[in-house]
Amino acid sequence: MQRPGTPSRTARQTPPIRRTVGWLGPVVVIAIVAVLAVLGRPADKPADPVGGTAAAGSGGGQEANPFAGLARRTPNDPVSLGKPDAPVVIIEYADFQCPFCGRYARETEPRLIREYVDQGLVRIEWRDLPYLGAQSRDTAAAARAAAEQGKFWQFHDAVYAKERRVNGGSLDDAALRGIAERHDLDLARFDAARTSAVTRDAIDRDIQEATSMGITGTPAFIVGDTPVIGAQPYEAFKQAIDKQLAAE
């Protein structure tokens, strides 16, 4: 989808680590339990999980769903894709070093963009959750700096274009500046922005939002008001999105 000031994204073409939420396994269960705890639902009474998706409807006399009001819908937000008034918002909490975030970015997100974002049905909002070390935090800051020049998604795609060893040096300072240079960013502005208080505060805000809900691993998504935990296949996202659209 052609967002103002941002070229359309093209389709893009990952090994488990501490707390990273993969396709399946104990970490997924832990993450789902944490989400259910936030909702006040006993962990032994699953909320209609589908392929690792923990549904979080607000019916049944429960308190208001805490996930329902998280979408920011900020016009011209450089770290979001899609119309601010799209019926469904997908919020993605991610770490640029997370291999499963990379898998989602290369294999699932392009199809979601083609079939939902480009059709005006879905908006994707990025949230930083850089918990895997200093290079995660530095890369999050660099991507935010690229966003100031309207190239967050190009930077995002370049980082996730291939698998990288966590804290292996492939996202050190020289590498981040190299990505910025290849995308024709003003390096002086880039360097200033990635160390600014504005950038630091934006990342901290996202971290606080995630941890306040018990989200400590990546990737994690809120599809409308429904948590989708882990790099689930396209079909899991489709099911959650279509359910939200049908309720509109």
JSON list of C-alpha atoms in Angstrom, two decimals:
[
{"chain": "A", "resi": 1, "resn": "MET", "atom": "CA", "xyz": [0.00, 0.00, 0.00]},
{"chain": "A", "resi": 2, "resn": "GLN", "atom": "CA", "xyz": [1.37, 3.39, -0.95]},
{"chain": "A", "resi": 3, "resn": "ARG", "atom": "CA", "xyz": [1.44, 5.40, 2.27]},
{"chain": "A", "resi": 4, "resn": "PRO", "atom": "CA", "xyz": [2.15, 9.14, 1.94]},
{"chain": "A", "resi": 5, "resn": "GLY", "atom": "CA", "xyz": [5.89, 9.58, 1.78]},
{"chain": "A", "resi": 6, "resn": "THR", "atom": "CA", "xyz": [6.60, 5.85, 1.85]},
{"chain": "A", "resi": 7, "resn": "PRO", "atom": "CA", "xyz": [7.11, 3.70, -1.26]},
{"chain": "A", "resi": 8, "resn": "SER", "atom": "CA", "xyz": [5.08, 0.48, -1.50]},
{"chain": "A", "resi": 9, "resn": "ARG", "atom": "CA", "xyz": [6.74, -2.52, 0.08]},
{"chain": "A", "resi": 10, "resn": "THR", "atom": "CA", "xyz": [7.50, -5.57, -2.00]},
{"chain": "A", "resi": 11, "resn": "ALA", "atom": "CA", "xyz": [7.22, -9.20, -0.95]},
{"chain": "A", "resi": 12, "resn": "ARG", "atom": "CA", "xyz": [10.23, -10.41, 1.03]},
{"chain": "A", "resi": 13, "resn": "GLN", "atom": "CA", "xyz": [11.70, -13.68, 1.00]},
{"chain": "A", "resi": 14, "resn": "THR", "atom": "CA", "xyz": [14.46, -17.90, 10.55]},
{"chain": "A", "resi": 15, "resn": "PRO", "atom": "CA", "xyz": [16.25, -20.78, 15.27]},
{"chain": "A", "resi": 16, "resn": "PRO", "atom": "CA", "xyz": [15.00, -20.37, 18.85]},
{"chain": "A", "resi": 17, "resn": "ILE", "atom": "CA", "xyz": [16.52, -18.08, 21.52]},
{"chain": "A", "resi": 18, "resn": "ARG", "atom": "CA", "xyz": [15.72, -17.06, 25.06]},
{"chain": "A", "resi": 19, "resn": "ARG", "atom": "CA", "xyz": [12.09, -15.98, 25.37]},
{"chain": "A", "resi": 20, "resn": "THR", "atom": "CA", "xyz": [11.72, -15.59, 21.64]},
{"chain": "A", "resi": 21, "resn": "VAL", "atom": "CA", "xyz": [8.23, -16.74, 20.68]},
{"chain": "A", "resi": 22, "resn": "GLY", "atom": "CA", "xyz": [8.52, -19.28, 17.88]},
{"chain": "A", "resi": 23, "resn": "TRP", "atom": "CA", "xyz": [6.01, -21.41, 16.05]},
{"chain": "A", "resi": 24, "resn": "LEU", "atom": "CA", "xyz": [5.14, -23.69, 18.96]},
{"chain": "A", "resi": 25, "resn": "GLY", "atom": "CA", "xyz": [6.53, -24.87, 22.27]},
{"chain": "A", "resi": 26, "resn": "PRO", "atom": "CA", "xyz": [6.63, -24.00, 25.98]},
{"chain": "A", "resi": 27, "resn": "VAL", "atom": "CA", "xyz": [7.34, -20.31, 25.41]},
{"chain": "A", "resi": 28, "resn": "VAL", "atom": "CA", "xyz": [4.08, -19.96, 23.49]},
{"chain": "A", "resi": 29, "resn": "VAL", "atom": "CA", "xyz": [2.21, -21.53, 26.40]},
{"chain": "A", "resi": 30, "resn": "ILE", "atom": "CA", "xyz": [3.90, -19.18, 28.87]},
{"chain": "A", "resi": 31, "resn": "ALA", "atom": "CA", "xyz": [3.05, -16.18, 26.73]},
{"chain": "A", "resi": 32, "resn": "ILE", "atom": "CA", "xyz": [-0.59, -17.26, 26.39]},
{"chain": "A", "resi": 33, "resn": "VAL", "atom": "CA", "xyz": [-0.85, -17.76, 30.15]},
{"chain": "A", "resi": 34, "resn": "ALA", "atom": "CA", "xyz": [0.51, -14.25, 30.68]},
{"chain": "A", "resi": 35, "resn": "VAL", "atom": "CA", "xyz": [-2.02, -12.79, 28.26]},
{"chain": "A", "resi": 36, "resn": "LEU", "atom": "CA", "xyz": [-4.89, -14.67, 29.91]},
{"chain": "A", "resi": 37, "resn": "ALA", "atom": "CA", "xyz": [-3.73, -13.45, 33.30]},
{"chain": "A", "resi": 38, "resn": "VAL", "atom": "CA", "xyz": [-4.00, -9.88, 32.09]},
{"chain": "A", "resi": 39, "resn": "LEU", "atom": "CA", "xyz": [-7.56, -10.55, 31.03]},
{"chain": "A", "resi": 40, "resn": "GLY", "atom": "CA", "xyz": [-8.40, -12.03, 34.41]},
{"chain": "A", "resi": 41, "resn": "ARG", "atom": "CA", "xyz": [-9.27, -15.42, 32.92]},
{"chain": "A", "resi": 42, "resn": "PRO", "atom": "CA", "xyz": [-8.00, -18.58, 34.66]},
{"chain": "A", "resi": 43, "resn": "ALA", "atom": "CA", "xyz": [-5.11, -20.11, 32.73]},
{"chain": "A", "resi": 44, "resn": "ASP", "atom": "CA", "xyz": [-6.80, -23.51, 32.72]},
{"chain": "A", "resi": 45, "resn": "LYS", "atom": "CA", "xyz": [-9.79, -22.10, 30.78]},
{"chain": "A", "resi": 46, "resn": "PRO", "atom": "CA", "xyz": [-8.41, -21.25, 27.35]},
{"chain": "A", "resi": 47, "resn": "ALA", "atom": "CA", "xyz": [-10.16, -18.55, 25.34]},
{"chain": "A", "resi": 48, "resn": "ASP", "atom": "CA", "xyz": [-10.82, -20.47, 22.16]},
{"chain": "A", "resi": 49, "resn": "PRO", "atom": "CA", "xyz": [-7.16, -20.81, 21.09]},
{"chain": "A", "resi": 50, "resn": "VAL", "atom": "CA", "xyz": [-6.66, -21.45, 17.38]},
{"chain": "A", "resi": 51, "resn": "GLY", "atom": "CA", "xyz": [-3.23, -22.58, 16.21]},
{"chain": "A", "resi": 52, "resn": "GLY", "atom": "CA", "xyz": [-1.52, -20.70, 19.05]},
{"chain": "A", "resi": 53, "resn": "THR", "atom": "CA", "xyz": [-3.94, -17.79, 18.89]},
{"chain": "A", "resi": 54, "resn": "ALA", "atom": "CA", "xyz": [-5.41, -16.77, 22.23]},
{"chain": "A", "resi": 55, "resn": "ALA", "atom": "CA", "xyz": [-8.75, -15.17, 21.52]},
{"chain": "A", "resi": 56, "resn": "ALA", "atom": "CA", "xyz": [-9.57, -12.34, 23.89]},
{"chain": "A", "resi": 57, "resn": "GLY", "atom": "CA", "xyz": [-13.17, -11.39, 23.41]},
{"chain": "A", "resi": 58, "resn": "SER", "atom": "CA", "xyz": [-14.73, -9.05, 25.93]},
{"chain": "A", "resi": 59, "resn": "GLY", "atom": "CA", "xyz": [-18.09, -10.86, 26.14]},
{"chain": "A", "resi": 60, "resn": "GLY", "atom": "CA", "xyz": [-19.36, -13.21, 28.79]},
{"chain": "A", "resi": 61, "resn": "GLY", "atom": "CA", "xyz": [-19.67, -10.52, 31.46]},
{"chain": "A", "resi": 62, "resn": "GLN", "atom": "CA", "xyz": [-15.93, -9.94, 31.70]},
{"chain": "A", "resi": 63, "resn": "GLU", "atom": "CA", "xyz": [-14.36, -6.57, 32.19]},
{"chain": "A", "resi": 64, "resn": "ALA", "atom": "CA", "xyz": [-13.59, -4.48, 29.12]},
{"chain": "A", "resi": 65, "resn": "ASN", "atom": "CA", "xyz": [-10.91, -6.07, 26.95]},
{"chain": "A", "resi": 66, "resn": "PRO", "atom": "CA", "xyz": [-7.59, -4.35, 27.76]},
{"chain": "A", "resi": 67, "resn": "PHE", "atom": "CA", "xyz": [-6.34, -4.96, 24.21]},
{"chain": "A", "resi": 68, "resn": "ALA", "atom": "CA", "xyz": [-9.20, -3.10, 22.52]},
{"chain": "A", "resi": 69, "resn": "GLY", "atom": "CA", "xyz": [-7.83, 0.42, 22.99]},
{"chain": "A", "resi": 70, "resn": "LEU", "atom": "CA", "xyz": [-4.17, -0.06, 22.09]},
{"chain": "A", "resi": 71, "resn": "ALA", "atom": "CA", "xyz": [-4.30, 1.09, 18.46]},
{"chain": "A", "resi": 72, "resn": "ARG", "atom": "CA", "xyz": [-2.94, 4.61, 18.06]},
{"chain": "A", "resi": 73, "resn": "ARG", "atom": "CA", "xyz": [-4.17, 5.30, 14.53]},
{"chain": "A", "resi": 74, "resn": "THR", "atom": "CA", "xyz": [-1.85, 8.31, 14.24]},
{"chain": "A", "resi": 75, "resn": "PRO", "atom": "CA", "xyz": [-2.12, 9.88, 10.76]},
{"chain": "A", "resi": 76, "resn": "ASN", "atom": "CA", "xyz": [1.13, 9.76, 8.75]},
{"chain": "A", "resi": 77, "resn": "ASP", "atom": "CA", "xyz": [2.80, 7.61, 11.39]},
{"chain": "A", "resi": 78, "resn": "PRO", "atom": "CA", "xyz": [6.07, 6.50, 9.74]},
{"chain": "A", "resi": 79, "resn": "VAL", "atom": "CA", "xyz": [6.17, 3.22, 11.68]},
{"chain": "A", "resi": 80, "resn": "SER", "atom": "CA", "xyz": [2.68, 2.16, 10.60]},
{"chain": "A", "resi": 81, "resn": "LEU", "atom": "CA", "xyz": [1.24, 0.82, 7.34]},
{"chain": "A", "resi": 82, "resn": "GLY", "atom": "CA", "xyz": [-2.32, 1.29, 6.14]},
{"chain": "A", "resi": 83, "resn": "LYS", "atom": "CA", "xyz": [-5.16, 3.71, 6.60]},
{"chain": "A", "resi": 84, "resn": "PRO", "atom": "CA", "xyz": [-5.62, 5.17, 10.09]},
{"chain": "A", "resi": 85, "resn": "ASP", "atom": "CA", "xyz": [-9.33, 4.32, 9.88]},
{"chain": "A", "resi": 86, "resn": "ALA", "atom": "CA", "xyz": [-8.88, 0.73, 8.67]},
{"chain": "A", "resi": 87, "resn": "PRO", "atom": "CA", "xyz": [-11.42, -1.58, 10.35]},
{"chain": "A", "resi": 88, "resn": "VAL", "atom": "CA", "xyz": [-8.73, -3.77, 11.95]},
{"chain": "A", "resi": 89, "resn": "VAL", "atom": "CA", "xyz": [-5.36, -2.79, 13.42]},
{"chain": "A", "resi": 90, "resn": "ILE", "atom": "CA", "xyz": [-2.56, -5.31, 13.91]},
{"chain": "A", "resi": 91, "resn": "ILE", "atom": "CA", "xyz": [-0.10, -4.21, 16.58]},
{"chain": "A", "resi": 92, "resn": "GLU", "atom": "CA", "xyz": [3.26, -5.97, 16.29]},
{"chain": "A", "resi": 93, "resn": "TYR", "atom": "CA", "xyz": [5.70, -6.13, 19.22]},
{"chain": "A", "resi": 94, "resn": "ALA", "atom": "CA", "xyz": [9.08, -7.12, 17.79]},
{"chain": "A", "resi": 95, "resn": "ASP", "atom": "CA", "xyz": [12.83, -7.19, 18.26]},
{"chain": "A", "resi": 96, "resn": "PHE", "atom": "CA", "xyz": [15.03, -6.64, 15.21]},
{"chain": "A", "resi": 97, "resn": "GLN", "atom": "CA", "xyz": [17.33, -9.50, 16.30]},
{"chain": "A", "resi": 98, "resn": "CYS", "atom": "CA", "xyz": [14.49, -11.97, 16.86]},
{"chain": "A", "resi": 99, "resn": "PRO", "atom": "CA", "xyz": [14.73, -14.76, 14.24]},
{"chain": "A", "resi": 100, "resn": "PHE", "atom": "CA", "xyz": [11.01, -15.49, 14.41]},
{"chain": "A", "resi": 101, "resn": "CYS", "atom": "CA", "xyz": [10.22, -11.82, 13.87]},
{"chain": "A", "resi": 102, "resn": "GLY", "atom": "CA", "xyz": [12.34, -12.10, 10.75]},
{"chain": "A", "resi": 103, "resn": "ARG", "atom": "CA", "xyz": [10.44, -15.19, 9.64]},
{"chain": "A", "resi": 104, "resn": "TYR", "atom": "CA", "xyz": [7.14, -13.34, 10.01]},
{"chain": "A", "resi": 105, "resn": "ALA", "atom": "CA", "xyz": [8.53, -10.28, 8.18]},
{"chain": "A", "resi": 106, "resn": "ARG", "atom": "CA", "xyz": [9.71, -12.34, 5.23]},
{"chain": "A", "resi": 107, "resn": "GLU", "atom": "CA", "xyz": [7.00, -15.00, 4.94]},
{"chain": "A", "resi": 108, "resn": "THR", "atom": "CA", "xyz": [3.74, -13.75, 6.42]},
{"chain": "A", "resi": 109, "resn": "GLU", "atom": "CA", "xyz": [3.63, -9.98, 6.52]},
{"chain": "A", "resi": 110, "resn": "PRO", "atom": "CA", "xyz": [3.95, -9.43, 2.74]},
{"chain": "A", "resi": 111, "resn": "ARG", "atom": "CA", "xyz": [0.83, -11.51, 2.16]},
{"chain": "A", "resi": 112, "resn": "LEU", "atom": "CA", "xyz": [-1.07, -9.65, 4.89]},
{"chain": "A", "resi": 113, "resn": "ILE", "atom": "CA", "xyz": [-0.12, -6.39, 3.21]},
{"chain": "A", "resi": 114, "resn": "ARG", "atom": "CA", "xyz": [-1.26, -7.57, -0.22]},
{"chain": "A", "resi": 115, "resn": "GLU", "atom": "CA", "xyz": [-4.53, -9.12, 0.90]},
{"chain": "A", "resi": 116, "resn": "TYR", "atom": "CA", "xyz": [-5.60, -6.83, 3.72]},
{"chain": "A", "resi": 117, "resn": "VAL", "atom": "CA", "xyz": [-3.54, -3.63, 4.07]},
{"chain": "A", "resi": 118, "resn": "ASP", "atom": "CA", "xyz": [-3.62, -2.78, 0.37]},
{"chain": "A", "resi": 119, "resn": "GLN", "atom": "CA", "xyz": [-7.38, -3.39, 0.41]},
{"chain": "A", "resi": 120, "resn": "GLY", "atom": "CA", "xyz": [-7.91, -0.83, 3.18]},
{"chain": "A", "resi": 121, "resn": "LEU", "atom": "CA", "xyz": [-9.04, -3.49, 5.66]},
{"chain": "A", "resi": 122, "resn": "VAL", "atom": "CA", "xyz": [-6.03, -3.66, 7.98]},
{"chain": "A", "resi": 123, "resn": "ARG", "atom": "CA", "xyz": [-3.50, -1.27, 9.44]},
{"chain": "A", "resi": 124, "resn": "ILE", "atom": "CA", "xyz": [-0.19, -2.52, 10.89]},
{"chain": "A", "resi": 125, "resn": "GLU", "atom": "CA", "xyz": [1.36, -0.59, 13.77]},
{"chain": "A", "resi": 126, "resn": "TRP", "atom": "CA", "xyz": [4.92, -1.34, 14.85]},
{"chain": "A", "resi": 127, "resn": "ARG", "atom": "CA", "xyz": [6.00, -1.47, 18.51]},
{"chain": "A", "resi": 128, "resn": "ASP", "atom": "CA", "xyz": [9.60, -1.87, 19.67]},
{"chain": "A", "resi": 129, "resn": "LEU", "atom": "CA", "xyz": [10.37, -4.60, 22.19]},
{"chain": "A", "resi": 130, "resn": "PRO", "atom": "CA", "xyz": [14.20, -4.83, 22.04]},
{"chain": "A", "resi": 131, "resn": "TYR", "atom": "CA", "xyz": [14.91, -7.32, 24.82]},
{"chain": "A", "resi": 132, "resn": "LEU", "atom": "CA", "xyz": [17.70, -9.40, 23.27]},
{"chain": "A", "resi": 133, "resn": "GLY", "atom": "CA", "xyz": [20.60, -7.09, 24.05]},
{"chain": "A", "resi": 134, "resn": "ALA", "atom": "CA", "xyz": [22.33, -3.84, 23.20]},
{"chain": "A", "resi": 135, "resn": "GLN", "atom": "CA", "xyz": [22.28, -4.47, 19.47]},
{"chain": "A", "resi": 136, "resn": "SER", "atom": "CA", "xyz": [18.50, -4.87, 19.61]},
{"chain": "A", "resi": 137, "resn": "ARG", "atom": "CA", "xyz": [18.13, -1.51, 21.30]},
{"chain": "A", "resi": 138, "resn": "ASP", "atom": "CA", "xyz": [20.62, 0.15, 18.95]},
{"chain": "A", "resi": 139, "resn": "THR", "atom": "CA", "xyz": [18.82, -1.24, 15.89]},
{"chain": "A", "resi": 140, "resn": "ALA", "atom": "CA", "xyz": [15.45, -0.09, 17.20]},
{"chain": "A", "resi": 141, "resn": "ALA", "atom": "CA", "xyz": [16.89, 3.41, 17.62]},
{"chain": "A", "resi": 142, "resn": "ALA", "atom": "CA", "xyz": [18.39, 3.30, 14.13]},
{"chain": "A", "resi": 143, "resn": "ALA", "atom": "CA", "xyz": [15.07, 2.26, 12.60]},
{"chain": "A", "resi": 144, "resn": "ARG", "atom": "CA", "xyz": [13.35, 5.12, 14.43]},
{"chain": "A", "resi": 145, "resn": "ALA", "atom": "CA", "xyz": [16.00, 7.46, 13.05]},
{"chain": "A", "resi": 146, "resn": "ALA", "atom": "CA", "xyz": [15.27, 6.14, 9.55]},
{"chain": "A", "resi": 147, "resn": "ALA", "atom": "CA", "xyz": [11.58, 6.78, 10.23]},
{"chain": "A", "resi": 148, "resn": "GLU", "atom": "CA", "xyz": [12.33, 10.46, 10.75]},
{"chain": "A", "resi": 149, "resn": "GLN", "atom": "CA", "xyz": [13.43, 10.50, 7.12]},
{"chain": "A", "resi": 150, "resn": "GLY", "atom": "CA", "xyz": [10.42, 8.49, 5.95]},
{"chain": "A", "resi": 151, "resn": "LYS", "atom": "CA", "xyz": [12.29, 5.21, 5.50]},
{"chain": "A", "resi": 152, "resn": "PHE", "atom": "CA", "xyz": [11.42, 3.07, 8.50]},
{"chain": "A", "resi": 153, "resn": "TRP", "atom": "CA", "xyz": [9.99, 0.22, 6.44]},
{"chain": "A", "resi": 154, "resn": "GLN", "atom": "CA", "xyz": [12.92, 0.18, 4.02]},
{"chain": "A", "resi": 155, "resn": "PHE", "atom": "CA", "xyz": [15.26, -0.04, 7.03]},
{"chain": "A", "resi": 156, "resn": "HIS", "atom": "CA", "xyz": [13.02, -2.69, 8.63]},
{"chain": "A", "resi": 157, "resn": "ASP", "atom": "CA", "xyz": [13.11, -4.82, 5.47]},
{"chain": "A", "resi": 158, "resn": "ALA", "atom": "CA", "xyz": [16.88, -4.50, 5.13]},
{"chain": "A", "resi": 159, "resn": "VAL", "atom": "CA", "xyz": [17.45, -5.69, 8.70]},
{"chain": "A", "resi": 160, "resn": "TYR", "atom": "CA", "xyz": [15.07, -8.63, 8.34]},
{"chain": "A", "resi": 161, "resn": "ALA", "atom": "CA", "xyz": [16.18, -9.56, 4.82]},
{"chain": "A", "resi": 162, "resn": "LYS", "atom": "CA", "xyz": [18.31, -12.41, 6.13]},
{"chain": "A", "resi": 163, "resn": "GLU", "atom": "CA", "xyz": [18.87, -14.46, 9.28]},
{"chain": "A", "resi": 164, "resn": "ARG", "atom": "CA", "xyz": [21.36, -12.95, 11.69]},
{"chain": "A", "resi": 165, "resn": "ARG", "atom": "CA", "xyz": [23.12, -14.46, 14.69]},
{"chain": "A", "resi": 166, "resn": "VAL", "atom": "CA", "xyz": [21.87, -12.73, 17.83]},
{"chain": "A", "resi": 167, "resn": "ASN", "atom": "CA", "xyz": [24.45, -10.25, 19.11]},
{"chain": "A", "resi": 168, "resn": "GLY", "atom": "CA", "xyz": [26.83, -11.58, 16.49]},
{"chain": "A", "resi": 169, "resn": "GLY", "atom": "CA", "xyz": [27.94, -8.17, 15.26]},
{"chain": "A", "resi": 170, "resn": "SER", "atom": "CA", "xyz": [25.97, -8.02, 12.02]},
{"chain": "A", "resi": 171, "resn": "LEU", "atom": "CA", "xyz": [23.96, -5.11, 13.47]},
{"chain": "A", "resi": 172, "resn": "ASP", "atom": "CA", "xyz": [26.82, -3.16, 15.00]},
{"chain": "A", "resi": 173, "resn": "ASP", "atom": "CA", "xyz": [27.23, 0.57, 14.50]},
{"chain": "A", "resi": 174, "resn": "ALA", "atom": "CA", "xyz": [29.03, 0.23, 11.18]},
{"chain": "A", "resi": 175, "resn": "ALA", "atom": "CA", "xyz": [26.35, -2.12, 9.85]},
{"chain": "A", "resi": 176, "resn": "LEU", "atom": "CA", "xyz": [23.51, 0.19, 10.88]},
{"chain": "A", "resi": 177, "resn": "ARG", "atom": "CA", "xyz": [25.17, 3.18, 9.26]},
{"chain": "A", "resi": 178, "resn": "GLY", "atom": "CA", "xyz": [25.80, 1.09, 6.18]},
{"chain": "A", "resi": 179, "resn": "ILE", "atom": "CA", "xyz": [22.10, 0.27, 5.86]},
{"chain": "A", "resi": 180, "resn": "ALA", "atom": "CA", "xyz": [21.28, 3.93, 6.30]},
{"chain": "A", "resi": 181, "resn": "GLU", "atom": "CA", "xyz": [23.78, 4.92, 3.64]},
{"chain": "A", "resi": 182, "resn": "ARG", "atom": "CA", "xyz": [22.46, 2.36, 1.15]},
{"chain": "A", "resi": 183, "resn": "HIS", "atom": "CA", "xyz": [19.01, 3.86, 1.56]},
{"chain": "A", "resi": 184, "resn": "ASP", "atom": "CA", "xyz": [20.27, 7.38, 0.94]},
{"chain": "A", "resi": 185, "resn": "LEU", "atom": "CA", "xyz": [19.64, 8.67, 4.44]},
{"chain": "A", "resi": 186, "resn": "ASP", "atom": "CA", "xyz": [21.28, 11.85, 5.63]},
{"chain": "A", "resi": 187, "resn": "LEU", "atom": "CA", "xyz": [23.86, 10.26, 7.96]},
{"chain": "A", "resi": 188, "resn": "ALA", "atom": "CA", "xyz": [24.28, 13.33, 10.15]},
{"chain": "A", "resi": 189, "resn": "ARG", "atom": "CA", "xyz": [20.53, 13.47, 10.77]},
{"chain": "A", "resi": 190, "resn": "PHE", "atom": "CA", "xyz": [20.44, 9.71, 11.20]},
{"chain": "A", "resi": 191, "resn": "ASP", "atom": "CA", "xyz": [23.19, 9.71, 13.84]},
{"chain": "A", "resi": 192, "resn": "ALA", "atom": "CA", "xyz": [21.61, 12.59, 15.72]},
{"chain": "A", "resi": 193, "resn": "ALA", "atom": "CA", "xyz": [18.14, 11.06, 15.70]},
{"chain": "A", "resi": 194, "resn": "ARG", "atom": "CA", "xyz": [19.15, 7.61, 16.92]},
{"chain": "A", "resi": 195, "resn": "THR", "atom": "CA", "xyz": [20.70, 9.08, 20.09]},
{"chain": "A", "resi": 196, "resn": "SER", "atom": "CA", "xyz": [17.99, 11.65, 20.75]},
{"chain": "A", "resi": 197, "resn": "ALA", "atom": "CA", "xyz": [15.67, 11.75, 23.76]},
{"chain": "A", "resi": 198, "resn": "VAL", "atom": "CA", "xyz": [12.69, 11.62, 21.41]},
{"chain": "A", "resi": 199, "resn": "THR", "atom": "CA", "xyz": [13.85, 8.29, 20.00]},
{"chain": "A", "resi": 200, "resn": "ARG", "atom": "CA", "xyz": [14.69, 6.88, 23.42]},
{"chain": "A", "resi": 201, "resn": "ASP", "atom": "CA", "xyz": [11.31, 7.90, 24.82]},
{"chain": "A", "resi": 202, "resn": "ALA", "atom": "CA", "xyz": [9.41, 6.36, 21.85]},
{"chain": "A", "resi": 203, "resn": "ILE", "atom": "CA", "xyz": [11.14, 3.01, 22.38]},
{"chain": "A", "resi": 204, "resn": "ASP", "atom": "CA", "xyz": [10.61, 3.14, 26.15]},
{"chain": "A", "resi": 205, "resn": "ARG", "atom": "CA", "xyz": [6.92, 3.86, 25.63]},
{"chain": "A", "resi": 206, "resn": "ASP", "atom": "CA", "xyz": [6.55, 0.74, 23.50]},
{"chain": "A", "resi": 207, "resn": "ILE", "atom": "CA", "xyz": [8.45, -1.41, 25.99]},
{"chain": "A", "resi": 208, "resn": "GLN", "atom": "CA", "xyz": [6.31, -0.17, 28.87]},
{"chain": "A", "resi": 209, "resn": "GLU", "atom": "CA", "xyz": [3.13, -0.87, 26.91]},
{"chain": "A", "resi": 210, "resn": "ALA", "atom": "CA", "xyz": [4.21, -4.44, 26.18]},
{"chain": "A", "resi": 211, "resn": "THR", "atom": "CA", "xyz": [5.47, -5.30, 29.64]},
{"chain": "A", "resi": 212, "resn": "SER", "atom": "CA", "xyz": [2.37, -3.83, 31.30]},
{"chain": "A", "resi": 213, "resn": "MET", "atom": "CA", "xyz": [0.44, -6.63, 29.57]},
{"chain": "A", "resi": 214, "resn": "GLY", "atom": "CA", "xyz": [2.92, -9.36, 30.40]},
{"chain": "A", "resi": 215, "resn": "ILE", "atom": "CA", "xyz": [4.39, -9.49, 26.89]},
{"chain": "A", "resi": 216, "resn": "THR", "atom": "CA", "xyz": [8.08, -10.26, 27.33]},
{"chain": "A", "resi": 217, "resn": "GLY", "atom": "CA", "xyz": [8.90, -12.22, 24.15]},
{"chain": "A", "resi": 218, "resn": "THR", "atom": "CA", "xyz": [8.65, -11.61, 20.44]},
{"chain": "A", "resi": 219, "resn": "PRO", "atom": "CA", "xyz": [6.95, -11.62, 18.10]},
{"chain": "A", "resi": 220, "resn": "ALA", "atom": "CA", "xyz": [3.60, -10.88, 19.73]},
{"chain": "A", "resi": 221, "resn": "PHE", "atom": "CA", "xyz": [0.60, -9.36, 18.00]},
{"chain": "A", "resi": 222, "resn": "ILE", "atom": "CA", "xyz": [-2.73, -7.83, 18.90]},
{"chain": "A", "resi": 223, "resn": "VAL", "atom": "CA", "xyz": [-5.15, -8.30, 16.00]},
{"chain": "A", "resi": 224, "resn": "GLY", "atom": "CA", "xyz": [-7.98, -5.91, 16.77]},
{"chain": "A", "resi": 225, "resn": "ASP", "atom": "CA", "xyz": [-8.58, -7.01, 20.34]},
{"chain": "A", "resi": 226, "resn": "THR", "atom": "CA", "xyz": [-7.21, -10.55, 19.99]},
{"chain": "A", "resi": 227, "resn": "PRO", "atom": "CA", "xyz": [-3.67, -11.61, 21.00]},
{"chain": "A", "resi": 228, "resn": "VAL", "atom": "CA", "xyz": [-1.79, -13.74, 18.48]},
{"chain": "A", "resi": 229, "resn": "ILE", "atom": "CA", "xyz": [1.33, -15.09, 20.12]},
{"chain": "A", "resi": 230, "resn": "GLY", "atom": "CA", "xyz": [4.37, -16.11, 18.07]},
{"chain": "A", "resi": 231, "resn": "ALA", "atom": "CA", "xyz": [5.27, -16.19, 14.38]},
{"chain": "A", "resi": 232, "resn": "GLN", "atom": "CA", "xyz": [2.08, -17.98, 13.46]},
{"chain": "A", "resi": 233, "resn": "PRO", "atom": "CA", "xyz": [1.35, -18.99, 9.85]},
{"chain": "A", "resi": 234, "resn": "TYR", "atom": "CA", "xyz": [-0.70, -16.72, 7.63]},
{"chain": "A", "resi": 235, "resn": "GLU", "atom": "CA", "xyz": [-3.86, -18.74, 8.26]},
{"chain": "A", "resi": 236, "resn": "ALA", "atom": "CA", "xyz": [-3.85, -17.88, 11.99]},
{"chain": "A", "resi": 237, "resn": "PHE", "atom": "CA", "xyz": [-3.73, -14.18, 11.20]},
{"chain": "A", "resi": 238, "resn": "LYS", "atom": "CA", "xyz": [-6.39, -14.55, 8.53]},
{"chain": "A", "resi": 239, "resn": "GLN", "atom": "CA", "xyz": [-8.73, -16.27, 10.96]},
{"chain": "A", "resi": 240, "resn": "ALA", "atom": "CA", "xyz": [-8.25, -13.55, 13.59]},
{"chain": "A", "resi": 241, "resn": "ILE", "atom": "CA", "xyz": [-8.65, -10.73, 11.05]},
{"chain": "A", "resi": 242, "resn": "ASP", "atom": "CA", "xyz": [-11.73, -12.21, 9.40]},
{"chain": "A", "resi": 243, "resn": "LYS", "atom": "CA", "xyz": [-13.36, -12.69, 12.81]},
{"chain": "A", "resi": 244, "resn": "GLN", "atom": "CA", "xyz": [-12.75, -9.03, 13.60]},
{"chain": "A", "resi": 245, "resn": "LEU", "atom": "CA", "xyz": [-14.06, -7.89, 10.23]},
{"chain": "A", "resi": 246, "resn": "ALA", "atom": "CA", "xyz": [-17.21, -9.98, 10.63]},
{"chain": "A", "resi": 247, "resn": "ALA", "atom": "CA", "xyz": [-17.90, -8.29, 13.95]},
{"chain": "A", "resi": 248, "resn": "GLU", "atom": "CA", "xyz": [-17.71, -4.80, 12.44]}
]
